[in-house]
Coordinates of N, CA and C (backbone and C1' of nucleotides) in Angstrom, one line a residue:
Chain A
X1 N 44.3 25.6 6.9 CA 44.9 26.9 6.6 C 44.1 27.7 5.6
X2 N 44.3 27.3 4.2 CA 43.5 28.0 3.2 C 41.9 27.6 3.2
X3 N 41.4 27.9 4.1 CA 40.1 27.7 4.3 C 39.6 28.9 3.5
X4 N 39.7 29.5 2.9 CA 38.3 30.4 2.3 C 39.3 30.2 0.5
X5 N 40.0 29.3 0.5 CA 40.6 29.6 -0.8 C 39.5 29.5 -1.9
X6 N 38.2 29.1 -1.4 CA 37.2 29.2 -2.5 C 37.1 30.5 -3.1
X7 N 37.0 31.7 -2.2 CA 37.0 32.6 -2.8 C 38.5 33.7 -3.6
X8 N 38.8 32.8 -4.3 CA 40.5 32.9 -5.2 C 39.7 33.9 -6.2
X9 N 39.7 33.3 -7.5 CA 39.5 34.5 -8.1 C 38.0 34.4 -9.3
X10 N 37.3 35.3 -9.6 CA 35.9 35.3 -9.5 C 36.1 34.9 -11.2
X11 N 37.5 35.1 -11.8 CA 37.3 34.7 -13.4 C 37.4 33.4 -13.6
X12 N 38.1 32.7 -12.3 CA 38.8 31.4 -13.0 C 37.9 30.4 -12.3
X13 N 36.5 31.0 -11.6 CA 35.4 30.2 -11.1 C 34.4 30.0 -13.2
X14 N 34.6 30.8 -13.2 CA 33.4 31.2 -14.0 C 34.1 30.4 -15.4
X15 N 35.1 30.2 -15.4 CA 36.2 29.3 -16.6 C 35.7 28.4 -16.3
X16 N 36.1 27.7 -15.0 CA 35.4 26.3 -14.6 C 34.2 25.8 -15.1
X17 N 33.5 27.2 -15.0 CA 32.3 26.6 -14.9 C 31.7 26.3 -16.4
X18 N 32.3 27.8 -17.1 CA 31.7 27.5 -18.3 C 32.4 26.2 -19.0
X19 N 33.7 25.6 -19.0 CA 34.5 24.6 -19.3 C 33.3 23.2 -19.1
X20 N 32.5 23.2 -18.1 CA 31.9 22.2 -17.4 C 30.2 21.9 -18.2
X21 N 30.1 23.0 -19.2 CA 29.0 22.5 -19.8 C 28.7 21.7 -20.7
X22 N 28.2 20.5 -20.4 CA 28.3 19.6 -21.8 C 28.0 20.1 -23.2
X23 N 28.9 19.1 -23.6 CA 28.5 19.5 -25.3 C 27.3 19.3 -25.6
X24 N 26.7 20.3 -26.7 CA 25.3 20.0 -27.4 C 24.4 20.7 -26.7
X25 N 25.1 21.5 -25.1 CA 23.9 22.1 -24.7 C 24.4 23.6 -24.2
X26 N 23.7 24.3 -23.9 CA 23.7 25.7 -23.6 C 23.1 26.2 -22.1
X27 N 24.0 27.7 -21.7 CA 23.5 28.3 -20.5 C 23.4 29.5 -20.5
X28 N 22.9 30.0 -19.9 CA 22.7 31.9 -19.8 C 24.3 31.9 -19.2
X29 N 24.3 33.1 -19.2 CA 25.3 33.8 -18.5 C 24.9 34.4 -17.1
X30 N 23.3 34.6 -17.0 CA 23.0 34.5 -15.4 C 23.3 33.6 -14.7
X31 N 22.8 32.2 -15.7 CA 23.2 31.0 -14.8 C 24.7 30.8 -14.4
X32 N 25.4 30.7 -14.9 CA 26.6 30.8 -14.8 C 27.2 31.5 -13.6
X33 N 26.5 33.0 -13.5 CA 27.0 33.9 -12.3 C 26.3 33.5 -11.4
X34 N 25.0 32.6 -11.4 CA 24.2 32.0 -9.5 C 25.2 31.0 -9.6
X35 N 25.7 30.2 -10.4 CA 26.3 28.7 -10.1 C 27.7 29.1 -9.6
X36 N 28.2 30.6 -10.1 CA 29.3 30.7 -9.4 C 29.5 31.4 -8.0
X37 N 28.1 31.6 -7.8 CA 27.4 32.2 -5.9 C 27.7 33.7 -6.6
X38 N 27.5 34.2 -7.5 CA 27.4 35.8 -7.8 C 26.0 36.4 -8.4
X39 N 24.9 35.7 -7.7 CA 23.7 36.2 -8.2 C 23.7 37.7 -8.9
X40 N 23.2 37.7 -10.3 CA 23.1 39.1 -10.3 C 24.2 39.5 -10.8
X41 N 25.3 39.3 -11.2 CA 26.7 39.6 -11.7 C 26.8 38.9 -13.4
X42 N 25.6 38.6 -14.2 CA 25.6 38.2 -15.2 C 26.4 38.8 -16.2
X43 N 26.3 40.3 -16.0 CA 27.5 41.0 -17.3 C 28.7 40.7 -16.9
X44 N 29.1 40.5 -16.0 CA 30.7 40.0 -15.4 C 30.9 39.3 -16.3
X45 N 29.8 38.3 -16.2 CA 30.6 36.7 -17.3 C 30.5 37.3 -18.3
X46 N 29.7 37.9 -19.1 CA 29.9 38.2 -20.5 C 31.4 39.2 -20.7
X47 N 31.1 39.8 -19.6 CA 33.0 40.8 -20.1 C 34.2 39.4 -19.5
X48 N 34.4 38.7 -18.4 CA 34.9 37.9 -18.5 C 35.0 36.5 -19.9
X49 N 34.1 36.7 -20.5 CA 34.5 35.4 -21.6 C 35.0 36.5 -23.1
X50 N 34.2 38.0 -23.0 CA 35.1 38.9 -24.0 C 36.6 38.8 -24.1
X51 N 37.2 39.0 -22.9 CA 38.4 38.8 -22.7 C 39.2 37.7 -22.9
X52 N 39.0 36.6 -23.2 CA 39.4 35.5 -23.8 C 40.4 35.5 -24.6
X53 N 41.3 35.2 -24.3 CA 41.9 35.2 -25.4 C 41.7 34.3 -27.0
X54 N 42.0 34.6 -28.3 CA 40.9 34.1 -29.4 C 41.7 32.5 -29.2
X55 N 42.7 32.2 -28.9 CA 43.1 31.0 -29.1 C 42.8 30.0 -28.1
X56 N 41.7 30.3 -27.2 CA 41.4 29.8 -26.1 C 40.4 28.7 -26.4
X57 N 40.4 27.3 -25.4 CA 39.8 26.2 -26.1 C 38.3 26.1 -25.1
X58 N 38.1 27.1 -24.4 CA 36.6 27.2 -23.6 C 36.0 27.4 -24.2
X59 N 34.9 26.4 -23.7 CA 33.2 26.3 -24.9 C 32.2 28.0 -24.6
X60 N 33.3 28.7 -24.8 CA 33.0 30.2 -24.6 C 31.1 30.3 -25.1
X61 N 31.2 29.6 -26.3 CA 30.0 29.4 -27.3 C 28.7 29.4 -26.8
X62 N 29.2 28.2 -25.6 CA 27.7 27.6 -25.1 C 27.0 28.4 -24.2
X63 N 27.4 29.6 -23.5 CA 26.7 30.3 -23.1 C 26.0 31.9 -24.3
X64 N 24.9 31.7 -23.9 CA 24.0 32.8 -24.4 C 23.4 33.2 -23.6
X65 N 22.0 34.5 -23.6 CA 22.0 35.0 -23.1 C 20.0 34.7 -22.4
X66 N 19.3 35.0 -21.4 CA 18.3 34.2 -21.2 C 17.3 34.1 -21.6
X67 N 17.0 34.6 -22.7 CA 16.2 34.4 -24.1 C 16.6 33.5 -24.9
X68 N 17.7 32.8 -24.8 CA 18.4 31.9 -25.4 C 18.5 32.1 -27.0
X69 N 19.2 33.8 -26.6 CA 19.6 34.0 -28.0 C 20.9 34.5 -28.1
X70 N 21.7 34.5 -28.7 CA 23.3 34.9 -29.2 C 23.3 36.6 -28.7
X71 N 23.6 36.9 -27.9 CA 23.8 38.2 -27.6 C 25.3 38.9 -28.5
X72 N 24.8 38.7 -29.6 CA 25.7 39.7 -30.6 C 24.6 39.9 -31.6
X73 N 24.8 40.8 -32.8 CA 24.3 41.7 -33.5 C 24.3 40.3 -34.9
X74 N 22.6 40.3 -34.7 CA 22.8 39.3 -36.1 C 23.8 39.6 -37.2
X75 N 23.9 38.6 -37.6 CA 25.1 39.2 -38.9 C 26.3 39.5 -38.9
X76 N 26.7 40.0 -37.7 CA 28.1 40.4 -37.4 C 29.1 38.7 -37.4
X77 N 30.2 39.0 -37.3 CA 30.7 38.2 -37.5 C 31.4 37.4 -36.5
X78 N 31.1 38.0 -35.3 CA 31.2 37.2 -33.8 C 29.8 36.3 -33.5
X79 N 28.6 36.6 -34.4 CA 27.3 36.2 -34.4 C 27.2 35.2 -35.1
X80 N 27.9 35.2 -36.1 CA 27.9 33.5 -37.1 C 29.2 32.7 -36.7
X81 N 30.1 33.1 -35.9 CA 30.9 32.5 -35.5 C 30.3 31.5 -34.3
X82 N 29.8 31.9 -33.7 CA 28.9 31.4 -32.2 C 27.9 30.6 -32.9
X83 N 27.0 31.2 -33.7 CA 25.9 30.4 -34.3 C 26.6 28.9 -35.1
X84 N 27.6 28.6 -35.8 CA 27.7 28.0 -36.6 C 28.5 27.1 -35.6
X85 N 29.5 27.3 -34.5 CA 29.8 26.1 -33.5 C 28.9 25.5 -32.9
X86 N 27.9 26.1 -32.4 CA 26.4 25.5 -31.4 C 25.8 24.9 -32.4
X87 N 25.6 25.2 -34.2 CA 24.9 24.2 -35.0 C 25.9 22.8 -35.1
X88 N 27.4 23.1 -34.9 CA 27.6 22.1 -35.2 C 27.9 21.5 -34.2
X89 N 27.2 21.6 -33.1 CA 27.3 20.5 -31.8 C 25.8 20.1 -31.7
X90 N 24.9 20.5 -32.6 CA 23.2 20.2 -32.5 C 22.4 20.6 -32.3
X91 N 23.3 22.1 -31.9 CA 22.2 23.1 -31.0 C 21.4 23.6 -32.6
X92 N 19.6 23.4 -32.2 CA 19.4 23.6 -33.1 C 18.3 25.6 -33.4
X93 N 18.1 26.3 -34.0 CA 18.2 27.5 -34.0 C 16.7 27.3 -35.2
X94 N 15.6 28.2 -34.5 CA 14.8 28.2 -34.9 C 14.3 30.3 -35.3
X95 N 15.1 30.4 -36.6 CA 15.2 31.7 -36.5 C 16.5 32.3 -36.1
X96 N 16.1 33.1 -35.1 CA 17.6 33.2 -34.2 C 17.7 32.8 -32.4
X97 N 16.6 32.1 -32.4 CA 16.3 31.4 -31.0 C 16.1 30.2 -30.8
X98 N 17.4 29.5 -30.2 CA 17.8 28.4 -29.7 C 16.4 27.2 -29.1
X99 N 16.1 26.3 -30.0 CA 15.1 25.8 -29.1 C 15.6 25.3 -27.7
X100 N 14.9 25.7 -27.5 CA 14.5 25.5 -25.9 C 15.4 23.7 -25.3
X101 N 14.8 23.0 -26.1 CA 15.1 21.8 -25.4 C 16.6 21.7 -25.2
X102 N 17.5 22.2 -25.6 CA 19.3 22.5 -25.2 C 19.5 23.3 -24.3
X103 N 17.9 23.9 -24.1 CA 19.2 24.9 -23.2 C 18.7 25.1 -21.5
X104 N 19.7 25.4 -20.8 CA 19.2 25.2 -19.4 C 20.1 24.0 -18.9
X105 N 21.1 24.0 -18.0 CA 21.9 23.3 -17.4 C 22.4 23.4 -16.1
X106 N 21.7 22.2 -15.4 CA 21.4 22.1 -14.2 C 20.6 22.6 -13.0
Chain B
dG1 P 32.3 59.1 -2.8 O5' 32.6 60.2 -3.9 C5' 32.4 61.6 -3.7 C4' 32.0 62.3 -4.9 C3' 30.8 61.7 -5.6 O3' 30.0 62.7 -6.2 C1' 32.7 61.5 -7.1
dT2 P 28.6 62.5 -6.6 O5' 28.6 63.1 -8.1 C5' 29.8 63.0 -8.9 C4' 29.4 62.9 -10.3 C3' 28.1 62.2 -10.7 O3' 27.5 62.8 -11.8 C1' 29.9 61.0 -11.6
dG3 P 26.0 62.4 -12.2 O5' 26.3 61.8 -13.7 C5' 27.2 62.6 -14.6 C4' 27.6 61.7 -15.7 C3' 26.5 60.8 -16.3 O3' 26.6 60.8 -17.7 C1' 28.2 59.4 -15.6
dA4 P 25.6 60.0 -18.7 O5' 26.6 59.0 -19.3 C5' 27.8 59.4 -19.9 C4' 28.5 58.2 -20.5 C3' 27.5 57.3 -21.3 O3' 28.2 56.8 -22.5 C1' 28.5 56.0 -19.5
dT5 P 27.5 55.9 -23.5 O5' 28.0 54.5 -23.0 C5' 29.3 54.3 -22.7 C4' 29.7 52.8 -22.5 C3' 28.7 51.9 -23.3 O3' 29.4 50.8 -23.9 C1' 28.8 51.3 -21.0
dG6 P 28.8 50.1 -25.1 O5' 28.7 48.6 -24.5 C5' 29.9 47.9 -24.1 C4' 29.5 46.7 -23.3 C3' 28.4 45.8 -23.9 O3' 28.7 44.5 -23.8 C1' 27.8 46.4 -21.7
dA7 P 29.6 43.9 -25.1 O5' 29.1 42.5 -25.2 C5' 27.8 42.2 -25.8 C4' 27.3 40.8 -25.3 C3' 27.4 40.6 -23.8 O3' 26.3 39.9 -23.4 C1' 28.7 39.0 -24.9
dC8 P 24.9 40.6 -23.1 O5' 24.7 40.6 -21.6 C5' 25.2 39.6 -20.7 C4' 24.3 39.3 -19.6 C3' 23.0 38.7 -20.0 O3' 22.6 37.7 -19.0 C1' 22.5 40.7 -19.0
dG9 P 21.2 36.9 -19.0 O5' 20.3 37.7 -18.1 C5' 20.6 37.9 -16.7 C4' 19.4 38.3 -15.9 C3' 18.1 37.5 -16.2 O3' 17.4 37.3 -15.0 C1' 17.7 39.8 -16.7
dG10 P 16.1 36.3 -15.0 O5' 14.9 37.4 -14.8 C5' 15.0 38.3 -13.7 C4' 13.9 39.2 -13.7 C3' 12.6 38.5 -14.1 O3' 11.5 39.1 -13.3 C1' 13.0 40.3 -15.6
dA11 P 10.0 38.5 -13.4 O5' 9.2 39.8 -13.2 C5' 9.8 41.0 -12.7 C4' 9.1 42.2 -13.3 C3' 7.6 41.9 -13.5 O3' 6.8 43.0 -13.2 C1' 8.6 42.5 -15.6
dA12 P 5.2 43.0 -13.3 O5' 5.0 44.1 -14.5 C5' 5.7 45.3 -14.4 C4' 5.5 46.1 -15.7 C3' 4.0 46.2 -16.1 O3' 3.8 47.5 -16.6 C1' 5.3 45.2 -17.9
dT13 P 2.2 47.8 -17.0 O5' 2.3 47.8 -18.6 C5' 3.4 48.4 -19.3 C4' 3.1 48.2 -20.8 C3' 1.7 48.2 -21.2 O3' 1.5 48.9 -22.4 C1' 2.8 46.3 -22.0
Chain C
dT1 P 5.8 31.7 -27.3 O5' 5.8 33.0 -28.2 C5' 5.3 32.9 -29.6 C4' 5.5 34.2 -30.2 C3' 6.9 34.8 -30.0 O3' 7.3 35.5 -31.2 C1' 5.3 36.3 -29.2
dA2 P 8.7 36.3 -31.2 O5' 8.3 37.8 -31.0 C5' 7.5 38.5 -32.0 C4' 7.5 40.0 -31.8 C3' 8.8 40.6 -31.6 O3' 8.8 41.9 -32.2 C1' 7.6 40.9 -29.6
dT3 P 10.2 42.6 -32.5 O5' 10.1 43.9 -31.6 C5' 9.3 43.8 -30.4 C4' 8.8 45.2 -30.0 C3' 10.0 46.2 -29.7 O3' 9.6 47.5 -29.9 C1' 9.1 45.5 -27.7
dT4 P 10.6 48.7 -29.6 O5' 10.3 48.9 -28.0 C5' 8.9 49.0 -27.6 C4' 8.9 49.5 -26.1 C3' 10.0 50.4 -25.7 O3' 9.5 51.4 -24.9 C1' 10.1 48.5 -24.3
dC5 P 10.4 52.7 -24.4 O5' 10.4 52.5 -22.8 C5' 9.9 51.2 -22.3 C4' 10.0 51.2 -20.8 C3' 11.1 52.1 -20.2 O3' 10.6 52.5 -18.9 C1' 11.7 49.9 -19.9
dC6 P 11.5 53.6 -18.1 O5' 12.2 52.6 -17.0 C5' 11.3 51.7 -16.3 C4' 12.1 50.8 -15.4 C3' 13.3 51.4 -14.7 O3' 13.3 50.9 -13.4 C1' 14.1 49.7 -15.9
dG7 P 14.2 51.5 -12.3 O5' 15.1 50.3 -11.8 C5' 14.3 49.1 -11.4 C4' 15.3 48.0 -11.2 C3' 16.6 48.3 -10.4 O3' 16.8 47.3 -9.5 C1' 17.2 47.4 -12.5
dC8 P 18.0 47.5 -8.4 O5' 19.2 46.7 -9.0 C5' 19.0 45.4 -9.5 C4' 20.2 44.8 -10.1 C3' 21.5 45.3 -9.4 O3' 22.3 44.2 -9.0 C1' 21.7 45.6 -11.8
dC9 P 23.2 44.4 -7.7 O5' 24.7 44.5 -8.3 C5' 25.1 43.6 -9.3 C4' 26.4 44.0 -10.0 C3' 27.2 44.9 -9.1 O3' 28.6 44.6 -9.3 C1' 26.8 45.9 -11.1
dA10 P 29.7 44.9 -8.2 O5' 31.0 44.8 -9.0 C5' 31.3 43.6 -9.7 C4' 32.0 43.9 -11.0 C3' 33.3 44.7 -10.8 O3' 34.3 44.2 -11.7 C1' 31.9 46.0 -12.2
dT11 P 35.8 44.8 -11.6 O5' 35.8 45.9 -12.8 C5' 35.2 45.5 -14.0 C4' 35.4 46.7 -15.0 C3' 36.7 47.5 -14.8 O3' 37.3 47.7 -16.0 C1' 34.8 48.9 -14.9
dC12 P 38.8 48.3 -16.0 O5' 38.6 49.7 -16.7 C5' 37.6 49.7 -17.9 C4' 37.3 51.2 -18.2 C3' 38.5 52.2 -17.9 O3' 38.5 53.1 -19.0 C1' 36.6 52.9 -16.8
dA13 P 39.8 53.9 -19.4 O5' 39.3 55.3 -19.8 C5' 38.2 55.3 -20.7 C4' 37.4 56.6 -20.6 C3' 38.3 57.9 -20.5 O3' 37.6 59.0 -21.1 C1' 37.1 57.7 -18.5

DNA sequence: GTGATGACGGAAT
DNA sequence: TATTCCGCCATCA
């Protein structure tokens, strides 16, 4: 019957997915949009994880952006909120750029 | 229909 | 390595 129910709804792919990234490591928000077959739809995910509601238990965190840097405004306070969960999973930050060895998943 | 916007990406410089 | 520029694309005024 529901043969195409894959394509249900393009937010609650991109939940999954980001839900699915192990702890201690990090992914673009490009990535995220090829793994969800939306090549090229990278700001989607970032307005999709804005929307979040703040009580929400998705590792919202672990994605950044493909520079593997926090795509908020140093200093602001959505920026040390993000920085200070990824430090305390090991993500380690050299300046304000993620080394490399965490990040990238799958 | 049109232009502005953004938790983006990639290439050029 | 750092900046700058331009392409991309859903959303909204």
């Amino acid at each position: 019957m529901y043969m195409f129910m894959a394509e249900s709804n393009l937010r609650e792919m991109i939940w999954q997915i980001v839900a699915a990234i192990p702890k201690g490591r990090v992914t673009s928000y490009g990535q995220v949009a090829r793994i969800a077959g939306y090549p090229g739809h990278a700001r989607y995910v970032g307005a999709t994880l804005k929307s979040l509601p703040k009580n929400s238990t998705l590792p919202w965190y672990r994605v950044v952006n493909a520079r593997g840097r926090i795509s908020f405004p140093q200093g602001s306070e959505s920026y040390k909120r993000q920085r200070d969960r990824l430090e305390s999973e090991g993500i380690v930050f050299l300046n304000d750029k993620i080394s490399m060895r965490k990040f990238g998943w799958k």
